[in-house]
Amino acid sequence: MTDAADDGGGTPAGASGDGLRGPRPLWRQRDFGIFWAAQTLSVLGDSFALIALPLLVLEATGSVARMGLLTAVGGAASVVAAVFAGAVVDRVDRRRLLIVCDLVRMGLYGAIPLVWLFGPQIWLLYVVLPLCEAVGMLFAVGYVTVVRGLVGTERLTEANGRLGATAAAAGVLGPLCAGLVAAWSGPAAAVGVDAASFGVSATCLFFVRFRTRTAGDERTGERQGLWRDLRTGVAFLRGHPVLRSLTVLLFVFSFLTLGLNDLVIYHLKHDLGHDDGTVGTVMALGALGTITGALLVARIRRRLGFGPTWTGAVAVCGLAFAGLGWARDVPVVAALSAAFLACVGVAGTCSMSLRQEVTPEHLLGRVTSAFWTLHYAAAPAGAALLTWAAEEQGTAPVALAAGAMCVLLAVTALFTPIRGSGRGRKPV
């Protein structure tokens, strides 16, 4: 790839519509590098909110069910936004959309520490988080659709793996710092750091030049409303055997696992009696697993193929989840969290890369939107149910049951077209 000089129409040189023009490594491509930095900064701050918002609720109410309710409300807003996110992304300038999403989240999250100066206001979290999750879904769909234009189809898995690895590295530092900030200054201050990170990310994105979509990519005349756009994305998923199977299995997986973060925090704080600093340390150590998974995913997929990689990752996720509630020592909780997050990263990167590889450019936003709408449709209810059950029955039996069902999903995948998408075979 050549560096960031435009080659006429705003297309970053080195990235064409169908792949690469040269073998220049990703780290030497200016636009991808800036985009990479923006995402890392955004995740660094976002990991503060991942810890701080549940801690704010737990500090004020002492209830894991209320933590789960906040997660459920945010998840529901994300699902609703996913319905129209693809249509929006396929219609507007994607660079501008990403910048606006970052700025909106900066303002919304920034309101929390300001209001908290006058005392806890739990209601504000139930307003801010759903709005941020909805905007975040728009950002996420847009983010997925621009990577191929930056690096080309041949390097999608590598690029996604690198984005995931550095995001995970930020995810290690973020929870660790968030736990320290929360212990010293309170969880609201940690949310303030999150708000600032979105401002820095927006500034970085301002300097990225994305590939200009061609008239064939746009095809705006074919789009006649949000529901038709969603049906178009669903139809593509239904017509692709592997994506169809993935969508169904991930629907159940997200139902079982969206509340895991709340469960781990509650287990550490309530069951084991540790402080906010310990929570941050455990989450940071767990995120090391995400780094490992992100760095290894391209190599593992090349060696084993999509099917074995994805299925094995989901199976290990289930085993790790099953053991979390029974772990009584902090190092064991951290190790199991790391194993779970590593395999979530491997499975997620494989799934996203496959979607990017097989979906036509002009459909990518709508297919991504439909995929995530279906993927997370039941997840908010699952998070609420998981945390309610943990409060009523304890974390150990709930984690064991959810983990066992995740393993069952991996076994089920062996009887779907996912199994056949192995090494040396293109997923179809």
Short mmCIF file of C-alpha atoms in Angstrom, two decimals:
data_model
loop_
_atom_site.label_atom_id
_atom_site.label_comp_id
_atom_site.label_asym_id
_atom_site.label_seq_id
_atom_site.Cartn_x
_atom_site.Cartn_y
_atom_site.Cartn_z
CA MET A 1 0.00 0.00 0.00
CA THR A 2 1.10 3.56 -0.56
CA ASP A 3 0.64 6.13 2.15
CA ALA A 4 -2.35 8.34 2.65
CA ALA A 5 -2.15 10.39 -0.53
CA ASP A 6 -5.47 10.45 -2.32
CA ASP A 7 -5.51 8.95 -5.77
CA GLY A 8 -8.05 11.29 -7.25
CA GLY A 9 -11.48 10.62 -5.84
CA GLY A 10 -10.72 10.50 -2.15
CA THR A 11 -9.83 6.81 -2.24
CA PRO A 12 -6.87 6.08 0.03
CA ALA A 13 -4.09 4.88 -2.21
CA GLY A 14 -3.33 1.26 -1.60
CA ALA A 15 -6.95 0.24 -1.01
CA SER A 16 -9.13 -0.52 -3.97
CA GLY A 17 -12.63 -1.80 -4.06
CA ASP A 18 -11.52 -5.38 -4.42
CA GLY A 19 -8.33 -5.58 -2.47
CA LEU A 20 -4.72 -4.37 -2.22
CA ARG A 21 -2.50 -2.71 -4.79
CA GLY A 22 0.70 -3.60 -3.03
CA PRO A 23 2.19 -5.60 -0.19
CA ARG A 24 2.95 -2.65 2.10
CA PRO A 25 2.20 -3.71 5.70
CA LEU A 26 -0.72 -2.27 7.60
CA TRP A 27 1.40 -0.35 10.06
CA ARG A 28 2.76 1.77 7.19
CA GLN A 29 -0.66 2.84 5.91
CA ARG A 30 -1.38 6.30 7.30
CA ASP A 31 -5.18 6.25 7.21
CA PHE A 32 -5.47 2.84 8.80
CA GLY A 33 -2.92 3.89 11.42
CA ILE A 34 -4.91 6.96 12.45
CA PHE A 35 -8.14 4.98 12.44
CA TRP A 36 -6.41 2.34 14.54
CA ALA A 37 -5.29 4.97 17.07
CA ALA A 38 -8.77 6.49 17.25
CA GLN A 39 -10.33 3.13 18.02
CA THR A 40 -7.73 2.34 20.66
CA LEU A 41 -8.34 5.65 22.43
CA SER A 42 -12.09 5.17 22.26
CA VAL A 43 -11.89 1.69 23.77
CA LEU A 44 -9.48 2.92 26.45
CA GLY A 45 -12.07 5.38 27.67
CA ASP A 46 -15.05 3.11 27.07
CA SER A 47 -13.54 0.50 29.35
CA PHE A 48 -13.81 3.06 32.14
CA ALA A 49 -17.60 3.15 31.69
CA LEU A 50 -17.70 -0.66 31.56
CA ILE A 51 -16.52 -0.66 35.16
CA ALA A 52 -17.79 2.68 36.42
CA LEU A 53 -21.48 2.51 35.48
CA PRO A 54 -22.15 -0.84 37.23
CA LEU A 55 -20.16 0.40 40.23
CA LEU A 56 -22.29 3.55 40.38
CA VAL A 57 -25.44 1.43 40.51
CA LEU A 58 -24.01 -1.07 43.00
CA GLU A 59 -22.71 1.74 45.21
CA ALA A 60 -26.13 3.40 45.31
CA THR A 61 -28.40 0.33 45.48
CA GLY A 62 -26.33 -2.74 46.39
CA SER A 63 -28.37 -4.77 43.88
CA VAL A 64 -27.01 -6.92 41.07
CA ALA A 65 -30.53 -7.04 39.64
CA ARG A 66 -30.47 -3.23 39.26
CA MET A 67 -27.09 -3.55 37.56
CA GLY A 68 -28.59 -6.07 35.19
CA LEU A 69 -31.58 -3.83 34.55
CA LEU A 70 -29.26 -1.01 33.46
CA THR A 71 -27.45 -3.41 31.15
CA ALA A 72 -30.78 -4.60 29.78
CA VAL A 73 -32.05 -1.08 29.12
CA GLY A 74 -28.84 -0.19 27.33
CA GLY A 75 -28.94 -3.40 25.34
CA ALA A 76 -32.54 -2.83 24.31
CA ALA A 77 -31.68 0.63 22.99
CA SER A 78 -28.81 -0.90 21.04
CA VAL A 79 -31.14 -3.46 19.45
CA VAL A 80 -33.66 -0.80 18.46
CA ALA A 81 -30.89 1.31 16.94
CA ALA A 82 -29.60 -1.69 15.02
CA VAL A 83 -32.90 -1.85 13.13
CA PHE A 84 -32.16 1.37 11.28
CA ALA A 85 -28.38 1.67 11.72
CA GLY A 86 -27.55 -0.13 8.49
CA ALA A 87 -29.89 2.06 6.46
CA VAL A 88 -28.34 5.19 7.97
CA VAL A 89 -24.77 3.99 7.42
CA ASP A 90 -25.46 3.07 3.78
CA ARG A 91 -26.99 6.52 3.13
CA VAL A 92 -24.66 9.03 4.79
CA ASP A 93 -20.99 9.97 4.78
CA ARG A 94 -19.48 7.35 7.08
CA ARG A 95 -16.56 9.44 8.29
CA ARG A 96 -18.87 12.25 9.34
CA LEU A 97 -21.19 9.77 11.04
CA LEU A 98 -18.37 8.28 13.11
CA ILE A 99 -17.20 11.72 14.23
CA VAL A 100 -20.71 12.84 15.21
CA CYS A 101 -21.29 9.63 17.17
CA ASP A 102 -18.11 10.19 19.16
CA LEU A 103 -19.01 13.81 19.93
CA VAL A 104 -22.54 12.90 21.04
CA ARG A 105 -21.23 10.24 23.41
CA MET A 106 -18.66 12.69 24.77
CA GLY A 107 -21.46 15.08 25.72
CA LEU A 108 -23.76 12.44 27.18
CA TYR A 109 -21.14 10.70 29.31
CA GLY A 110 -19.72 14.07 30.33
CA ALA A 111 -23.04 14.96 31.95
CA ILE A 112 -22.77 12.14 34.50
CA PRO A 113 -19.80 13.41 36.57
CA LEU A 114 -21.20 16.96 36.44
CA VAL A 115 -24.59 15.89 37.82
CA TRP A 116 -22.95 13.56 40.36
CA LEU A 117 -21.27 16.59 41.94
CA PHE A 118 -24.69 17.35 43.45
CA GLY A 119 -25.35 13.78 44.55
CA PRO A 120 -26.16 10.37 43.00
CA GLN A 121 -28.90 10.44 40.38
CA ILE A 122 -29.51 6.85 39.29
CA TRP A 123 -32.26 7.93 36.90
CA LEU A 124 -29.67 9.75 34.81
CA LEU A 125 -27.86 6.48 34.08
CA TYR A 126 -31.08 5.01 32.71
CA VAL A 127 -31.31 7.99 30.34
CA VAL A 128 -27.69 8.37 29.30
CA LEU A 129 -26.74 4.72 28.80
CA PRO A 130 -29.58 3.86 26.36
CA LEU A 131 -28.82 6.96 24.29
CA CYS A 132 -25.10 6.16 24.27
CA GLU A 133 -25.76 2.54 23.36
CA ALA A 134 -28.00 3.60 20.47
CA VAL A 135 -25.38 6.01 19.16
CA GLY A 136 -22.74 3.37 19.78
CA MET A 137 -24.62 0.94 17.56
CA LEU A 138 -24.59 3.47 14.73
CA PHE A 139 -20.86 3.88 15.28
CA ALA A 140 -20.26 0.13 15.41
CA VAL A 141 -22.07 -0.56 12.14
CA GLY A 142 -20.23 2.31 10.47
CA TYR A 143 -16.93 1.09 11.88
CA VAL A 144 -17.39 -2.38 10.41
CA THR A 145 -18.26 -1.01 6.98
CA VAL A 146 -15.17 1.20 6.59
CA VAL A 147 -12.42 -1.27 7.46
CA ARG A 148 -12.55 -3.07 4.10
CA GLY A 149 -12.17 0.24 2.27
CA LEU A 150 -9.08 1.04 4.32
CA VAL A 151 -7.18 -2.24 3.99
CA GLY A 152 -8.76 -4.33 1.22
CA THR A 153 -10.45 -7.71 1.41
CA GLU A 154 -7.25 -9.76 1.61
CA ARG A 155 -6.18 -8.23 4.91
CA LEU A 156 -9.51 -8.00 6.68
CA THR A 157 -8.81 -10.69 9.27
CA GLU A 158 -5.34 -9.27 9.94
CA ALA A 159 -6.70 -5.72 10.27
CA ASN A 160 -9.57 -6.81 12.49
CA GLY A 161 -7.16 -8.81 14.62
CA ARG A 162 -4.86 -5.82 15.04
CA LEU A 163 -7.73 -3.51 15.84
CA GLY A 164 -8.93 -6.07 18.36
CA ALA A 165 -5.48 -6.55 19.86
CA THR A 166 -4.79 -2.88 20.51
CA ALA A 167 -8.35 -2.35 21.67
CA ALA A 168 -7.79 -5.20 24.08
CA ALA A 169 -4.51 -3.66 25.23
CA ALA A 170 -6.43 -0.48 25.95
CA GLY A 171 -8.99 -2.70 27.65
CA VAL A 172 -6.27 -3.92 30.02
CA LEU A 173 -5.09 -0.45 30.98
CA GLY A 174 -8.61 0.99 31.07
CA PRO A 175 -10.18 -1.24 33.76
CA LEU A 176 -7.02 -1.09 35.84
CA CYS A 177 -7.03 2.71 35.77
CA ALA A 178 -10.81 2.82 36.16
CA GLY A 179 -10.60 0.74 39.32
CA LEU A 180 -7.94 3.03 40.74
CA VAL A 181 -9.81 6.20 39.76
CA ALA A 182 -13.04 4.78 41.19
CA ALA A 183 -11.29 3.85 44.43
CA TRP A 184 -9.66 7.28 44.78
CA SER A 185 -12.21 9.68 43.27
CA GLY A 186 -15.38 7.64 42.78
CA PRO A 187 -16.87 5.89 39.74
CA ALA A 188 -18.31 9.15 38.37
CA ALA A 189 -14.81 10.48 37.76
CA ALA A 190 -14.02 7.37 35.73
CA VAL A 191 -17.02 8.12 33.50
CA GLY A 192 -15.54 11.58 32.93
CA VAL A 193 -12.40 9.99 31.52
CA ASP A 194 -14.61 7.99 29.16
CA ALA A 195 -16.22 11.21 27.91
CA ALA A 196 -12.83 12.79 27.21
CA SER A 197 -11.67 9.75 25.24
CA PHE A 198 -14.52 10.15 22.76
CA GLY A 199 -13.42 13.71 22.08
CA VAL A 200 -9.89 12.57 21.29
CA SER A 201 -11.21 9.76 19.08
CA ALA A 202 -13.35 12.22 17.11
CA THR A 203 -10.32 14.43 16.56
CA CYS A 204 -8.32 11.50 15.18
CA LEU A 205 -11.13 10.44 12.83
CA PHE A 206 -11.20 13.97 11.39
CA PHE A 207 -7.82 13.23 9.77
CA VAL A 208 -8.75 9.83 8.27
CA ARG A 209 -9.63 9.67 4.57
CA PHE A 210 -11.92 6.79 3.73
CA ARG A 211 -12.44 5.25 0.32
CA THR A 212 -15.07 7.09 -1.69
CA ARG A 213 -17.94 4.77 -2.55
CA THR A 214 -18.73 4.32 -6.21
CA ALA A 215 -22.13 4.72 -7.81
CA GLY A 216 -22.43 0.94 -7.80
CA ASP A 217 -21.75 0.90 -4.07
CA GLU A 218 -24.39 3.52 -3.34
CA ARG A 219 -27.40 2.19 -5.29
CA THR A 220 -29.62 4.46 -3.24
CA GLY A 221 -32.50 3.96 -5.59
CA GLU A 222 -32.93 0.40 -4.35
CA ARG A 223 -33.60 1.52 -0.77
CA GLN A 224 -37.19 2.36 0.02
CA GLY A 225 -37.49 2.50 3.77
CA LEU A 226 -36.00 1.19 6.98
CA TRP A 227 -38.02 -2.01 7.19
CA ARG A 228 -37.28 -2.91 3.59
CA ASP A 229 -33.60 -2.25 4.24
CA LEU A 230 -33.73 -4.52 7.28
CA ARG A 231 -35.49 -7.20 5.26
CA THR A 232 -32.80 -6.89 2.60
CA GLY A 233 -30.11 -7.55 5.21
CA VAL A 234 -32.07 -10.43 6.73
CA ALA A 235 -32.62 -11.95 3.27
CA PHE A 236 -28.88 -11.94 2.61
CA LEU A 237 -28.21 -13.62 5.96
CA ARG A 238 -30.90 -16.22 5.32
CA GLY A 239 -29.45 -16.99 1.89
CA HIS A 240 -25.91 -17.60 3.19
CA PRO A 241 -25.77 -20.95 5.02
CA VAL A 242 -22.92 -20.11 7.40
CA LEU A 243 -24.18 -16.63 8.26
CA ARG A 244 -27.66 -18.04 8.79
CA SER A 245 -26.39 -20.58 11.29
CA LEU A 246 -24.17 -18.03 13.02
CA THR A 247 -27.06 -15.63 13.45
CA VAL A 248 -29.23 -18.24 15.16
CA LEU A 249 -26.49 -19.52 17.46
CA LEU A 250 -25.27 -16.04 18.41
CA PHE A 251 -28.85 -15.03 19.22
CA VAL A 252 -28.76 -17.59 22.03
CA PHE A 253 -25.12 -16.92 22.97
CA SER A 254 -25.73 -13.21 23.54
CA PHE A 255 -28.85 -14.02 25.60
CA LEU A 256 -26.68 -16.12 27.89
CA THR A 257 -23.63 -13.87 28.17
CA LEU A 258 -24.55 -10.17 27.99
CA GLY A 259 -24.90 -9.99 31.77
CA LEU A 260 -21.54 -11.66 32.46
CA ASN A 261 -19.72 -8.41 33.27
CA ASP A 262 -22.29 -7.54 35.94
CA LEU A 263 -22.06 -11.07 37.31
CA VAL A 264 -18.26 -10.90 37.68
CA ILE A 265 -18.38 -7.49 39.37
CA TYR A 266 -21.11 -8.65 41.76
CA HIS A 267 -19.24 -11.87 42.52
CA LEU A 268 -16.06 -9.98 43.38
CA LYS A 269 -17.76 -7.25 45.41
CA HIS A 270 -20.61 -9.14 47.09
CA ASP A 271 -19.56 -12.79 47.28
CA LEU A 272 -15.82 -12.33 47.80
CA GLY A 273 -15.85 -8.91 49.51
CA HIS A 274 -13.23 -7.09 47.43
CA ASP A 275 -12.98 -3.37 46.64
CA ASP A 276 -13.23 -1.37 43.40
CA GLY A 277 -9.48 -1.56 42.83
CA THR A 278 -9.62 -5.36 42.81
CA VAL A 279 -12.51 -5.28 40.35
CA GLY A 280 -10.48 -3.10 38.00
CA THR A 281 -7.43 -5.34 38.33
CA VAL A 282 -9.41 -8.49 37.58
CA MET A 283 -11.05 -6.90 34.55
CA ALA A 284 -7.66 -5.70 33.32
CA LEU A 285 -6.10 -9.14 33.72
CA GLY A 286 -9.10 -10.66 32.01
CA ALA A 287 -8.62 -8.32 29.08
CA LEU A 288 -5.16 -9.82 28.54
CA GLY A 289 -7.07 -12.78 27.17
CA THR A 290 -8.68 -10.52 24.60
CA ILE A 291 -5.23 -9.39 23.46
CA THR A 292 -4.08 -12.98 23.12
CA GLY A 293 -7.14 -13.97 21.14
CA ALA A 294 -6.93 -10.95 18.85
CA LEU A 295 -3.25 -11.55 18.09
CA LEU A 296 -3.73 -15.25 17.35
CA VAL A 297 -7.05 -15.26 15.50
CA ALA A 298 -5.69 -14.75 11.98
CA ARG A 299 -3.10 -17.50 12.41
CA ILE A 300 -5.58 -19.91 14.00
CA ARG A 301 -8.16 -19.34 11.28
CA ARG A 302 -5.60 -19.85 8.52
CA ARG A 303 -4.50 -23.12 10.09
CA LEU A 304 -7.84 -24.58 11.18
CA GLY A 305 -10.41 -22.77 9.07
CA PHE A 306 -13.43 -20.78 10.14
CA GLY A 307 -15.62 -23.61 11.43
CA PRO A 308 -13.25 -25.32 13.87
CA THR A 309 -11.94 -21.97 15.12
CA TRP A 310 -15.36 -20.51 15.85
CA THR A 311 -16.80 -23.70 17.36
CA GLY A 312 -13.80 -24.34 19.59
CA ALA A 313 -13.80 -20.76 20.83
CA VAL A 314 -17.46 -20.90 21.83
CA ALA A 315 -16.92 -24.21 23.65
CA VAL A 316 -14.07 -22.78 25.73
CA CYS A 317 -16.22 -19.70 26.47
CA GLY A 318 -18.82 -21.99 27.99
CA LEU A 319 -16.32 -23.89 30.12
CA ALA A 320 -14.82 -20.66 31.46
CA PHE A 321 -18.24 -19.17 32.20
CA ALA A 322 -19.31 -22.31 34.06
CA GLY A 323 -16.35 -22.04 36.41
CA LEU A 324 -16.55 -18.31 37.17
CA GLY A 325 -19.26 -18.47 39.81
CA TRP A 326 -17.47 -21.24 41.68
CA ALA A 327 -14.08 -19.51 41.78
CA ARG A 328 -13.23 -18.27 45.28
CA ASP A 329 -9.77 -16.83 44.58
CA VAL A 330 -9.16 -13.61 42.67
CA PRO A 331 -6.43 -15.11 40.42
CA VAL A 332 -8.80 -17.90 39.36
CA VAL A 333 -11.56 -15.40 38.55
CA ALA A 334 -9.07 -13.38 36.50
CA ALA A 335 -7.80 -16.46 34.64
CA LEU A 336 -11.30 -17.66 33.76
CA SER A 337 -12.28 -14.15 32.65
CA ALA A 338 -9.20 -14.06 30.44
CA ALA A 339 -10.06 -17.41 28.87
CA PHE A 340 -13.64 -16.32 28.22
CA LEU A 341 -12.65 -12.98 26.69
CA ALA A 342 -9.91 -14.54 24.57
CA CYS A 343 -12.35 -16.92 22.98
CA VAL A 344 -15.06 -14.28 22.58
CA GLY A 345 -12.45 -12.23 20.71
CA VAL A 346 -11.49 -15.13 18.46
CA ALA A 347 -15.08 -16.05 17.65
CA GLY A 348 -16.15 -12.44 17.19
CA THR A 349 -13.28 -11.52 14.88
CA CYS A 350 -13.88 -14.61 12.76
CA SER A 351 -17.58 -13.83 12.50
CA MET A 352 -17.05 -10.18 11.60
CA SER A 353 -14.34 -10.95 9.04
CA LEU A 354 -16.53 -13.54 7.35
CA ARG A 355 -19.39 -11.03 7.05
CA GLN A 356 -17.06 -8.43 5.56
CA GLU A 357 -15.60 -10.94 3.10
CA VAL A 358 -18.81 -12.31 1.66
CA THR A 359 -21.09 -9.25 1.72
CA PRO A 360 -21.22 -6.86 -1.27
CA GLU A 361 -20.12 -3.31 -0.42
CA HIS A 362 -23.51 -1.72 -1.08
CA LEU A 363 -25.19 -4.19 1.31
CA LEU A 364 -22.58 -4.24 4.07
CA GLY A 365 -24.26 -1.69 6.33
CA ARG A 366 -27.67 -3.31 6.05
CA VAL A 367 -26.34 -6.84 6.52
CA THR A 368 -24.31 -5.78 9.56
CA SER A 369 -27.35 -3.99 10.98
CA ALA A 370 -29.62 -7.00 10.43
CA PHE A 371 -27.01 -9.36 11.89
CA TRP A 372 -26.61 -7.34 15.07
CA THR A 373 -30.34 -6.71 15.40
CA LEU A 374 -31.00 -10.46 15.38
CA HIS A 375 -27.84 -11.26 17.33
CA TYR A 376 -28.74 -9.02 20.29
CA ALA A 377 -32.54 -9.09 20.09
CA ALA A 378 -32.92 -11.25 23.20
CA ALA A 379 -29.70 -10.20 24.97
CA PRO A 380 -31.25 -7.45 27.16
CA ALA A 381 -33.82 -9.88 28.53
CA GLY A 382 -31.04 -12.40 29.08
CA ALA A 383 -28.96 -9.91 31.07
CA ALA A 384 -31.92 -9.02 33.27
CA LEU A 385 -32.78 -12.69 33.81
CA LEU A 386 -29.17 -13.70 34.52
CA THR A 387 -28.59 -11.02 37.15
CA TRP A 388 -32.01 -11.55 38.75
CA ALA A 389 -31.31 -15.26 39.02
CA ALA A 390 -27.87 -14.57 40.50
CA GLU A 391 -29.40 -12.34 43.18
CA GLU A 392 -32.03 -14.97 44.01
CA GLN A 393 -30.05 -18.21 43.63
CA GLY A 394 -26.40 -17.14 43.82
CA THR A 395 -23.78 -16.68 41.14
CA ALA A 396 -22.40 -20.24 41.17
CA PRO A 397 -25.43 -22.22 39.90
CA VAL A 398 -26.38 -19.48 37.44
CA ALA A 399 -22.88 -19.37 35.94
CA LEU A 400 -22.77 -23.17 35.72
CA ALA A 401 -26.10 -23.35 33.90
CA ALA A 402 -25.27 -20.54 31.46
CA GLY A 403 -21.82 -21.99 30.74
CA ALA A 404 -23.22 -25.45 30.08
CA MET A 405 -25.67 -24.01 27.57
CA CYS A 406 -22.82 -22.21 25.78
CA VAL A 407 -21.00 -25.54 25.41
CA LEU A 408 -24.22 -27.01 24.04
CA LEU A 409 -24.28 -24.25 21.41
CA ALA A 410 -20.80 -25.27 20.27
CA VAL A 411 -21.95 -28.87 19.95
CA THR A 412 -24.98 -27.71 17.97
CA ALA A 413 -22.67 -25.86 15.55
CA LEU A 414 -21.18 -29.21 14.56
CA PHE A 415 -24.50 -30.10 12.93
CA THR A 416 -24.70 -26.89 10.85
CA PRO A 417 -22.85 -25.59 7.75
CA ILE A 418 -20.41 -23.89 10.14
CA ARG A 419 -18.64 -27.22 10.58
CA GLY A 420 -17.95 -27.51 6.84
CA SER A 421 -16.28 -24.12 6.54
CA GLY A 422 -12.91 -25.55 7.47
CA ARG A 423 -9.31 -25.20 6.37
CA GLY A 424 -8.79 -24.90 2.66
CA ARG A 425 -12.44 -24.25 1.98
CA LYS A 426 -14.07 -20.91 1.41
CA PRO A 427 -17.07 -20.42 3.72
CA VAL A 428 -20.29 -20.53 1.76
#
